[in-house]
PDB file of C-alpha atoms (C1' of nucleotides) in Angstrom:
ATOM      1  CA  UNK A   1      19.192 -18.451 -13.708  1.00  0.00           C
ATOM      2  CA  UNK A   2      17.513 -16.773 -10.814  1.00  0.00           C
ATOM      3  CA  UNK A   3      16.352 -13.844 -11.303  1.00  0.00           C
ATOM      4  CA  UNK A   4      18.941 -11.193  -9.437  1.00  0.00           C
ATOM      5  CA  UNK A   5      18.239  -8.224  -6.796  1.00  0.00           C
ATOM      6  CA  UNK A   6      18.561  -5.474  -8.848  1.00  0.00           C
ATOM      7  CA  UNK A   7      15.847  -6.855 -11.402  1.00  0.00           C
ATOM      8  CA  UNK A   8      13.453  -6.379  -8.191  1.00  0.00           C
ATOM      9  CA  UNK A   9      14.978  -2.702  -7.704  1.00  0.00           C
ATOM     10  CA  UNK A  10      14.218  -1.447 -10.719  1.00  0.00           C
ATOM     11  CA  UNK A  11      12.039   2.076 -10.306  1.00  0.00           C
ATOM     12  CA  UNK A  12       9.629   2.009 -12.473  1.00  0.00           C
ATOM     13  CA  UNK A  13       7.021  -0.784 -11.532  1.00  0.00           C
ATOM     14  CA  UNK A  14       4.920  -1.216 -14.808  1.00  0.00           C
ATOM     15  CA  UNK A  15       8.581  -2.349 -16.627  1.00  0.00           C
ATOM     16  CA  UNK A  16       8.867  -4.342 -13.933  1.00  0.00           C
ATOM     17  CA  UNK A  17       5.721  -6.198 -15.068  1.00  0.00           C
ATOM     18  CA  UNK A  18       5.890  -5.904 -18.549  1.00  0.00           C
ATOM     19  CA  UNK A  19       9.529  -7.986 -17.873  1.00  0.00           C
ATOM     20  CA  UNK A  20       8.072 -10.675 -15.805  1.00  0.00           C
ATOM     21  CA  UNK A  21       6.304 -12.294 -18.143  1.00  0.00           C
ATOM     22  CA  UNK A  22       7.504 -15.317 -19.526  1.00  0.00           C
ATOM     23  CA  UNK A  23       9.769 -15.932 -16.560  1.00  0.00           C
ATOM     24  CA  UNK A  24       9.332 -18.510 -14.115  1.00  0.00           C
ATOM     25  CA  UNK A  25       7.424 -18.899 -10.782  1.00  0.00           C
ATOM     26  CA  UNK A  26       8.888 -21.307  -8.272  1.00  0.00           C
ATOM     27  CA  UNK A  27       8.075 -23.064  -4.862  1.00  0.00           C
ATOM     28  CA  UNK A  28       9.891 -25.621  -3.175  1.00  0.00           C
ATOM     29  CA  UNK A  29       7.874 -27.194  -0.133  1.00  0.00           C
ATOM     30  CA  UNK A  30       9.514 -30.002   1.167  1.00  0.00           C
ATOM     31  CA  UNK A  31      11.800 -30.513  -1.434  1.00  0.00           C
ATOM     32  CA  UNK A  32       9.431 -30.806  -4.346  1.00  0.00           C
ATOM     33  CA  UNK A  33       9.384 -28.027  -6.952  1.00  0.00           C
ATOM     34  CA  UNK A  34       6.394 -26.684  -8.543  1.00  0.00           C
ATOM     35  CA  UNK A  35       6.207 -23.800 -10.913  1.00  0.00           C
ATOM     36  CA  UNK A  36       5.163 -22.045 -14.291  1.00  0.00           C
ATOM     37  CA  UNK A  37       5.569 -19.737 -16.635  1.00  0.00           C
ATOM     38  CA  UNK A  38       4.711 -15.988 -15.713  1.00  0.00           C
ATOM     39  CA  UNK A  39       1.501 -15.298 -17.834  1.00  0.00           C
ATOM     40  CA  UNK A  40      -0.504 -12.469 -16.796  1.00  0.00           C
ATOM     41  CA  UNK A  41       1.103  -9.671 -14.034  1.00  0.00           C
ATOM     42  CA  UNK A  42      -0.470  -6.159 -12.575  1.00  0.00           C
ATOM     43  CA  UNK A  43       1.328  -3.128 -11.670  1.00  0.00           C
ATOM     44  CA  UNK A  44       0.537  -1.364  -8.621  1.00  0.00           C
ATOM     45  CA  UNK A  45       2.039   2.241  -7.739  1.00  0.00           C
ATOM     46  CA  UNK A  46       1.937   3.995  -3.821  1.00  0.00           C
ATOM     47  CA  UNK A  47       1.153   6.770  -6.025  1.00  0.00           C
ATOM     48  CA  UNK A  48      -2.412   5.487  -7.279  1.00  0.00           C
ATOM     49  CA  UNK A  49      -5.633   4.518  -5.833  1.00  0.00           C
ATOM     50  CA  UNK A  50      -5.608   0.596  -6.635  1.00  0.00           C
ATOM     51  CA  UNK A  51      -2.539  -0.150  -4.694  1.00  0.00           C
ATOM     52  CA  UNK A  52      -3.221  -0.781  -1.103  1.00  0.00           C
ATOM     53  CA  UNK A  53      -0.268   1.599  -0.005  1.00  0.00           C
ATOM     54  CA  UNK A  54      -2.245   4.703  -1.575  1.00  0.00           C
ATOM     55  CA  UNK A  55      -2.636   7.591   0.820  1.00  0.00           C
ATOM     56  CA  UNK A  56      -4.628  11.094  -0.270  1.00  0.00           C
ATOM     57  CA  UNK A  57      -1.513  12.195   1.836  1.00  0.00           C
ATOM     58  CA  UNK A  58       1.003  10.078   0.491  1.00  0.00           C
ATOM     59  CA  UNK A  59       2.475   6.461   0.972  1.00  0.00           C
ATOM     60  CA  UNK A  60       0.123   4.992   3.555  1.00  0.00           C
ATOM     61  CA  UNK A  61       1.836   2.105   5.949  1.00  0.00           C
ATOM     62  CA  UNK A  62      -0.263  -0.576   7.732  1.00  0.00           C
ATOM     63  CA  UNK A  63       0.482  -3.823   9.609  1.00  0.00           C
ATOM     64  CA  UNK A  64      -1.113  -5.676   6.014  1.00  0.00           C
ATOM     65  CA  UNK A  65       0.906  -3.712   3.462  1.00  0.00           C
ATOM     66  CA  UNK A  66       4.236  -2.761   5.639  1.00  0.00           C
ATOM     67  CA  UNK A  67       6.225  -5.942   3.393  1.00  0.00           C
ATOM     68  CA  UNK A  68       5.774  -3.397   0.176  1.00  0.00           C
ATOM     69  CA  UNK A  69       8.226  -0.670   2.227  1.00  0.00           C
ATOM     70  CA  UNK A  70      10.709  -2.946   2.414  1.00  0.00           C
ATOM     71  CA  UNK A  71      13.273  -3.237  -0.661  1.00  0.00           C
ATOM     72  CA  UNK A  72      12.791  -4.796  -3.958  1.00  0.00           C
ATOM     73  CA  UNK A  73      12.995  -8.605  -3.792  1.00  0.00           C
ATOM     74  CA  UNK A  74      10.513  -9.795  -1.141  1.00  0.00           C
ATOM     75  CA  UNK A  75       6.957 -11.101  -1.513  1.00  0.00           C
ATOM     76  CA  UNK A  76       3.515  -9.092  -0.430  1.00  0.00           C
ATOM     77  CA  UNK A  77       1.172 -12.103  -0.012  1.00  0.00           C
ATOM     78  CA  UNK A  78      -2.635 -11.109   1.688  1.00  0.00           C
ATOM     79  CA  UNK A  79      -5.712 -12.982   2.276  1.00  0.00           C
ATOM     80  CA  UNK A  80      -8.959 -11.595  -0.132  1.00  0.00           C
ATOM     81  CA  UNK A  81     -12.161 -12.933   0.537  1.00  0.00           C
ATOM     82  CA  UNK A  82     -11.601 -14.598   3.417  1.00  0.00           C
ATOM     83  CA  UNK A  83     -10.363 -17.368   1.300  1.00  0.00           C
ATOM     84  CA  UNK A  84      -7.709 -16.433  -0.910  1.00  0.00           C
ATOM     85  CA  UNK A  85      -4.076 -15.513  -1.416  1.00  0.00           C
ATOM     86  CA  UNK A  86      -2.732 -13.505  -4.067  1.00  0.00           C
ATOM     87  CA  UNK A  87       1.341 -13.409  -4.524  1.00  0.00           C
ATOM     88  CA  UNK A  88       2.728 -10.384  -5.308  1.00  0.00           C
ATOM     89  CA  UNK A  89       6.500  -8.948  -5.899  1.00  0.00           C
ATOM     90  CA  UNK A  90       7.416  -6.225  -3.721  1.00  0.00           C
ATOM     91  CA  UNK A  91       9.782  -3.905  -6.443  1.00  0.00           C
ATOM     92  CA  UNK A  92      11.884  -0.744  -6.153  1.00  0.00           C
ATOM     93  CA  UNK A  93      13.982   0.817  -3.236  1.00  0.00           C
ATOM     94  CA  UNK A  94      13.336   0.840   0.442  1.00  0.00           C
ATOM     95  CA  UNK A  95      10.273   3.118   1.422  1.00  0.00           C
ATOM     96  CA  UNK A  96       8.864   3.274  -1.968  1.00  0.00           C
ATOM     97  CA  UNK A  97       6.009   0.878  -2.215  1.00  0.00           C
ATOM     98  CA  UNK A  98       5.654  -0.676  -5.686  1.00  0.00           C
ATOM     99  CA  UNK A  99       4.313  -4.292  -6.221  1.00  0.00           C
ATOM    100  CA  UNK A 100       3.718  -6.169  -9.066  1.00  0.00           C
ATOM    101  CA  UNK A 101       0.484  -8.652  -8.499  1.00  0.00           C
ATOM    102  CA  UNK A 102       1.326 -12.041 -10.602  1.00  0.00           C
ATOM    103  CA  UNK A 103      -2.277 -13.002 -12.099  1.00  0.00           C
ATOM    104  CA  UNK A 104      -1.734 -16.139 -13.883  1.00  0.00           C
ATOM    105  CA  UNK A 105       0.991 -18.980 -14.668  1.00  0.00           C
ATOM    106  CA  UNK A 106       1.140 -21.638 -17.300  1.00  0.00           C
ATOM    107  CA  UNK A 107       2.053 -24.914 -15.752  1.00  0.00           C
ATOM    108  CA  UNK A 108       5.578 -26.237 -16.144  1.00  0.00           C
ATOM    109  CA  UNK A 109       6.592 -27.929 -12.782  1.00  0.00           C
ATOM    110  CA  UNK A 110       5.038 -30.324 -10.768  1.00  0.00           C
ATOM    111  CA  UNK A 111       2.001 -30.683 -12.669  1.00  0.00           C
ATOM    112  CA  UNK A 112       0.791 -33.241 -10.742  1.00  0.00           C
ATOM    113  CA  UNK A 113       1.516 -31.924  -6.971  1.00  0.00           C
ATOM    114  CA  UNK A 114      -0.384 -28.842  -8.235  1.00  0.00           C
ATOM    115  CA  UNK A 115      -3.591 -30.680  -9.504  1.00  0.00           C
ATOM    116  CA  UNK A 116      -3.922 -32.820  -6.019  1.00  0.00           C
ATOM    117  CA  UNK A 117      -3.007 -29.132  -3.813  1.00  0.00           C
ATOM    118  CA  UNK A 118      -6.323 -27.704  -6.184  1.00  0.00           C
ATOM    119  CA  UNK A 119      -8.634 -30.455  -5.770  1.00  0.00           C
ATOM    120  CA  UNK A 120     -11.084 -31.649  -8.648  1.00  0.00           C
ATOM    121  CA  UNK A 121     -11.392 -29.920 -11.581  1.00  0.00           C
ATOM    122  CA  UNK A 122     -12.927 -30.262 -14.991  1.00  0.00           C
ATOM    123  CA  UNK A 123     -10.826 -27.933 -17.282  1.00  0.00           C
ATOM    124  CA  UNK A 124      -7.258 -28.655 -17.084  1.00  0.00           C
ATOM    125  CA  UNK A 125      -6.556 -24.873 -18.089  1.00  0.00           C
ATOM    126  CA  UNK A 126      -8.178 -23.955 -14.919  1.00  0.00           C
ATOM    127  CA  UNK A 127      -5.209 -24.638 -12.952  1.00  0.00           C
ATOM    128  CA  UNK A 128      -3.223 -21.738 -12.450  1.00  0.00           C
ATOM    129  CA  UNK A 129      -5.087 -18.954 -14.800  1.00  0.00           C
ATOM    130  CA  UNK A 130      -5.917 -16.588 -11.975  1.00  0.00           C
ATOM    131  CA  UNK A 131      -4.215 -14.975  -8.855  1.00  0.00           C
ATOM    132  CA  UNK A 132      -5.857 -17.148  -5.670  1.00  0.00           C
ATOM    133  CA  UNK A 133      -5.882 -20.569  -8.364  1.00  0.00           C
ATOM    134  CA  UNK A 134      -1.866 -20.582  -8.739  1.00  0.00           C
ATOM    135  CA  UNK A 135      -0.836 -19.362  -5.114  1.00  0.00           C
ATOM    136  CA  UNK A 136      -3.055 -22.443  -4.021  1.00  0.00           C
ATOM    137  CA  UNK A 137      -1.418 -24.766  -6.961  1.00  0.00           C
ATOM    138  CA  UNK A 138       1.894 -23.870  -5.504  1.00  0.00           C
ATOM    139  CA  UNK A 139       1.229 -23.978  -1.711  1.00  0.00           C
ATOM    140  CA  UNK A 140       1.462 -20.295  -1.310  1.00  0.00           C
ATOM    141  CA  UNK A 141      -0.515 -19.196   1.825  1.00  0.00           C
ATOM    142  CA  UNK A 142       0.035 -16.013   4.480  1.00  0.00           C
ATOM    143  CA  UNK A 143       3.268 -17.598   6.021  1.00  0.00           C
ATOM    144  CA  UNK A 144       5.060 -16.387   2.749  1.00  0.00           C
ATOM    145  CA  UNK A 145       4.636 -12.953   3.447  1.00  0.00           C
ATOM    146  CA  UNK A 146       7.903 -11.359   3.339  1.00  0.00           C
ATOM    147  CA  UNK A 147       9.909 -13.776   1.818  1.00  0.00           C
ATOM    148  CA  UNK A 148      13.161 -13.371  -0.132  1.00  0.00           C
ATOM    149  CA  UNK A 149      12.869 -14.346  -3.859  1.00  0.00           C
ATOM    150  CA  UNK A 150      16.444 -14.574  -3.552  1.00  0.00           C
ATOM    151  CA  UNK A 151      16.238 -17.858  -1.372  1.00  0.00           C
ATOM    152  CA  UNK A 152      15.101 -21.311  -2.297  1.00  0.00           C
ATOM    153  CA  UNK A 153      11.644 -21.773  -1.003  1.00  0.00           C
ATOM    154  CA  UNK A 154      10.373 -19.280  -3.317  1.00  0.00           C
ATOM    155  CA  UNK A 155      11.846 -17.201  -6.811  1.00  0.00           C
ATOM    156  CA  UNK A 156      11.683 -16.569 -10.054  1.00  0.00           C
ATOM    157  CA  UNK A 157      13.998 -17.565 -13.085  1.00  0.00           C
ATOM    158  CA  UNK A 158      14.760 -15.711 -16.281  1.00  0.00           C
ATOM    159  CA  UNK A 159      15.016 -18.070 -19.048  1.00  0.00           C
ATOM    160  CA  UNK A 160      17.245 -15.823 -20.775  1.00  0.00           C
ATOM    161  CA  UNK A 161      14.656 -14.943 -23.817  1.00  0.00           C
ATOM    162  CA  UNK A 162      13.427 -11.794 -24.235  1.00  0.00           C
ATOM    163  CA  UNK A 163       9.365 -11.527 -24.406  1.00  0.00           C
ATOM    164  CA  UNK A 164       8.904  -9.206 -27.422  1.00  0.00           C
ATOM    165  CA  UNK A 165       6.164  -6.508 -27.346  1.00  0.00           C
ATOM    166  CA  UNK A 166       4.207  -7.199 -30.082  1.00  0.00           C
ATOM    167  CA  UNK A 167       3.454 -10.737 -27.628  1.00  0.00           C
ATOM    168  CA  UNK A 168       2.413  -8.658 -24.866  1.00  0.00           C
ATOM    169  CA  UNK A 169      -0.964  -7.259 -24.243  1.00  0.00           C
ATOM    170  CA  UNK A 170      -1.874  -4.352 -21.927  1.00  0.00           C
ATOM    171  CA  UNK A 171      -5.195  -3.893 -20.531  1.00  0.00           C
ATOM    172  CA  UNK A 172      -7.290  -1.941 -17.467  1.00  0.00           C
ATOM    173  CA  UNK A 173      -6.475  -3.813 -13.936  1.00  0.00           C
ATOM    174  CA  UNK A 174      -9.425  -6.366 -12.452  1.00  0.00           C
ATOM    175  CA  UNK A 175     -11.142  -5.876  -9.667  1.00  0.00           C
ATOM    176  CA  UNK A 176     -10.191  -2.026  -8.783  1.00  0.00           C
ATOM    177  CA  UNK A 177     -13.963  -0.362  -9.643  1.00  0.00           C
ATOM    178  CA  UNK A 178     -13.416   1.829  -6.060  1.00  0.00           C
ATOM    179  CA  UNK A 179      -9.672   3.373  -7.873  1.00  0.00           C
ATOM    180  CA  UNK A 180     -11.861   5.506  -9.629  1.00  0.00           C
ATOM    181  CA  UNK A 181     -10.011   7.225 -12.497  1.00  0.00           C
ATOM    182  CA  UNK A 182      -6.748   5.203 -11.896  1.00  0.00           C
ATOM    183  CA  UNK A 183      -8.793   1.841 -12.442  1.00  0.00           C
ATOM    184  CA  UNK A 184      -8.424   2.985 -16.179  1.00  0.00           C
ATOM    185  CA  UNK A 185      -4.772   2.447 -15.861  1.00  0.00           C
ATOM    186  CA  UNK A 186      -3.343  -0.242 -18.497  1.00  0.00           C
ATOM    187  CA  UNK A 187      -0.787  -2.052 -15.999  1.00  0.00           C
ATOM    188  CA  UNK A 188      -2.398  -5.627 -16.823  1.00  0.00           C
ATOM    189  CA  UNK A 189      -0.168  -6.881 -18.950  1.00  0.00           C
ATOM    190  CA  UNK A 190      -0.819 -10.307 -20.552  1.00  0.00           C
ATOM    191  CA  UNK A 191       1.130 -13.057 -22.751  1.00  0.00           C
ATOM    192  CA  UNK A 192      -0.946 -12.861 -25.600  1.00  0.00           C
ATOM    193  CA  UNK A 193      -3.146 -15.835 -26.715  1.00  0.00           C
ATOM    194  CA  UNK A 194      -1.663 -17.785 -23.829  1.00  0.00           C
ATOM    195  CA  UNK A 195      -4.703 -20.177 -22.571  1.00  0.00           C
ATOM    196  CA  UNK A 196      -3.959 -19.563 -19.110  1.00  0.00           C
ATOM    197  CA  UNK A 197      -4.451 -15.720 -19.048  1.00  0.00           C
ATOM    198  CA  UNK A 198      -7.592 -15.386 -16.223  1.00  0.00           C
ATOM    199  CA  UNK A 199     -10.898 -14.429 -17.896  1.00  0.00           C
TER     200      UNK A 199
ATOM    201  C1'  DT B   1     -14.560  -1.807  19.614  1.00  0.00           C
ATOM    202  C1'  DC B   2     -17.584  -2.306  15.394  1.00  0.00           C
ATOM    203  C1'  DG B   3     -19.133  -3.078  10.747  1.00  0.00           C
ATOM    204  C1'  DG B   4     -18.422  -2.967   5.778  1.00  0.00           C
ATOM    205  C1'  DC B   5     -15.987  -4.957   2.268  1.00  0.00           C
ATOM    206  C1'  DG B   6     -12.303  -6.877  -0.763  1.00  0.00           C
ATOM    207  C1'  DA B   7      -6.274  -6.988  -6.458  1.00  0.00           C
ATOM    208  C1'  DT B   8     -11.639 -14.123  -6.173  1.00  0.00           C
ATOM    209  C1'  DT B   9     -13.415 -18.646  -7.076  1.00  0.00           C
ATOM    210  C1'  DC B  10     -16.744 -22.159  -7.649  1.00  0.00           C
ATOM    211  C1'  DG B  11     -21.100 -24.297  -8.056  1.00  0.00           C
ATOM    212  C1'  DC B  12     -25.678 -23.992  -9.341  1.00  0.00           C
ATOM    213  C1'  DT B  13     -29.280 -22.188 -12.511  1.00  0.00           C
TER     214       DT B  13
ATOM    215  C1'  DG C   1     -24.917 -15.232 -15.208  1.00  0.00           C
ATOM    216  C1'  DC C   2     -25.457 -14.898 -10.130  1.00  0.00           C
ATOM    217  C1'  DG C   3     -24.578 -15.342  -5.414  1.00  0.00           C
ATOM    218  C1'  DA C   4     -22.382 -17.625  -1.463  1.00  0.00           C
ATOM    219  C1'  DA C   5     -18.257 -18.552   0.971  1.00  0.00           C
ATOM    220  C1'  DT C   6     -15.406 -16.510   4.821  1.00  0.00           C
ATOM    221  C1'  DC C   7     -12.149 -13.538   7.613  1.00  0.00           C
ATOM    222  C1'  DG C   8      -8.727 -10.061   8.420  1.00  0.00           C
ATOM    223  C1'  DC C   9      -8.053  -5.371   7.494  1.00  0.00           C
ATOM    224  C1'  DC C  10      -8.996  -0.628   8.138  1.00  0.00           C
ATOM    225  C1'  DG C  11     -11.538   3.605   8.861  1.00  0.00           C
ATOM    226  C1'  DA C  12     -14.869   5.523  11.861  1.00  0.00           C
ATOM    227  C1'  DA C  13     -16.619   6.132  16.467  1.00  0.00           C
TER     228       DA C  13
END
DNA sequence: TCGGCGATTCGCT
DNA sequence: GCGAATCGCCGAA
């Protein structure tokens, strides 16, 4: 079952995260369905300095980041590197901008479409375990900024089991040395022992 | 308008 | 373990 709207709506952004894992990442491109388990997930508040809507004054809007004002249910996808996208969940109401970044996905779906989309690798668990690997494994590029995870091109399905905390593993966010104090923040939260967590 | 740099990955050493 | 790849965003001027 697909996830609903008022999953996405929910106000607090690192329960948000916690709950996606061990749901289920989909795309549909041309009729063929690729997707995987929710592994690895990072919160990311307006009100701290790793989230790209973080103002000294407040909420800070810009033509990149205006998709994370918008309400619970959409997708914030950006380019890093010059080379990479990373898919996020836009969460909570209108005007507050919470996203949850999704890190890493265990293969389910479409194994095969996803290995020829990543090219030639040499360790099958390098697939999907990290945020630029899986969008490109699913086909995810800047034209999905903005979509609804309510649609069929893109969403996420609760398998109706309950991840239990003593499986989940919360650590400091990657990649966010310029937050400062706020990098120290555990909202990376990780299945753990799953081989597809990003190292 | 300009220049620094990033929520990363991969290949080479 | 280290550095290149590669480009759009964003703050400063």
């Amino acid at each position: 079952m697909k996830l609903p709207e008022s999953f996405y709506q929910q106000t607090n952004v690192v329960k948000v995260a916690r709950q996606l894992l061990g749901k289920g990442l989909y795309t549909r491109i041309d009729g063929e369905v690729t997707g995987g388990i929710i592994v690895e997930t990072e919160a990311y508040s307006w009100k701290e300095r790793g989230s790209h809507a973080y103002g000294p004054q407040g909420a800070k809007r810009t033509p990149r980041n205006a998709i994370m004002f918008d309400k619970g249910g959409h997708t914030y996808v950006y380019l890093i590197y010059g080379m990479h996208y990373l898919f996020n969940v836009v969460t909570n109401r209108p005007d507050v901008a919470d996203a949850v970044l999704i890190r890493a996905i265990e293969p389910l779906e479409g194994v095969e479409i996803m290995k020829a989309r990543r090219g030639k690798l040499t360790n099958p668990f390098h697939l999907t375990s990290g945020p630029g690997k899986l969008t490109k494994a699913l086909g995810i590029d800047r034209k999905w900024n903005g979509k609804s995870l309510l649609d069929n091109e893109v969403w996420i399905e609760d398998f109706g089991r309950k991840t239990p905390s003593k499986n989940i593993e919360a650590s400091p966010r990657i990649g966010i040395d310029y937050a400062g104090e706020d990098a120290k923040l555990p909202w990376r939260f990780t299945l753990k022992g799953n081989r597809w967590v990003s190292k």
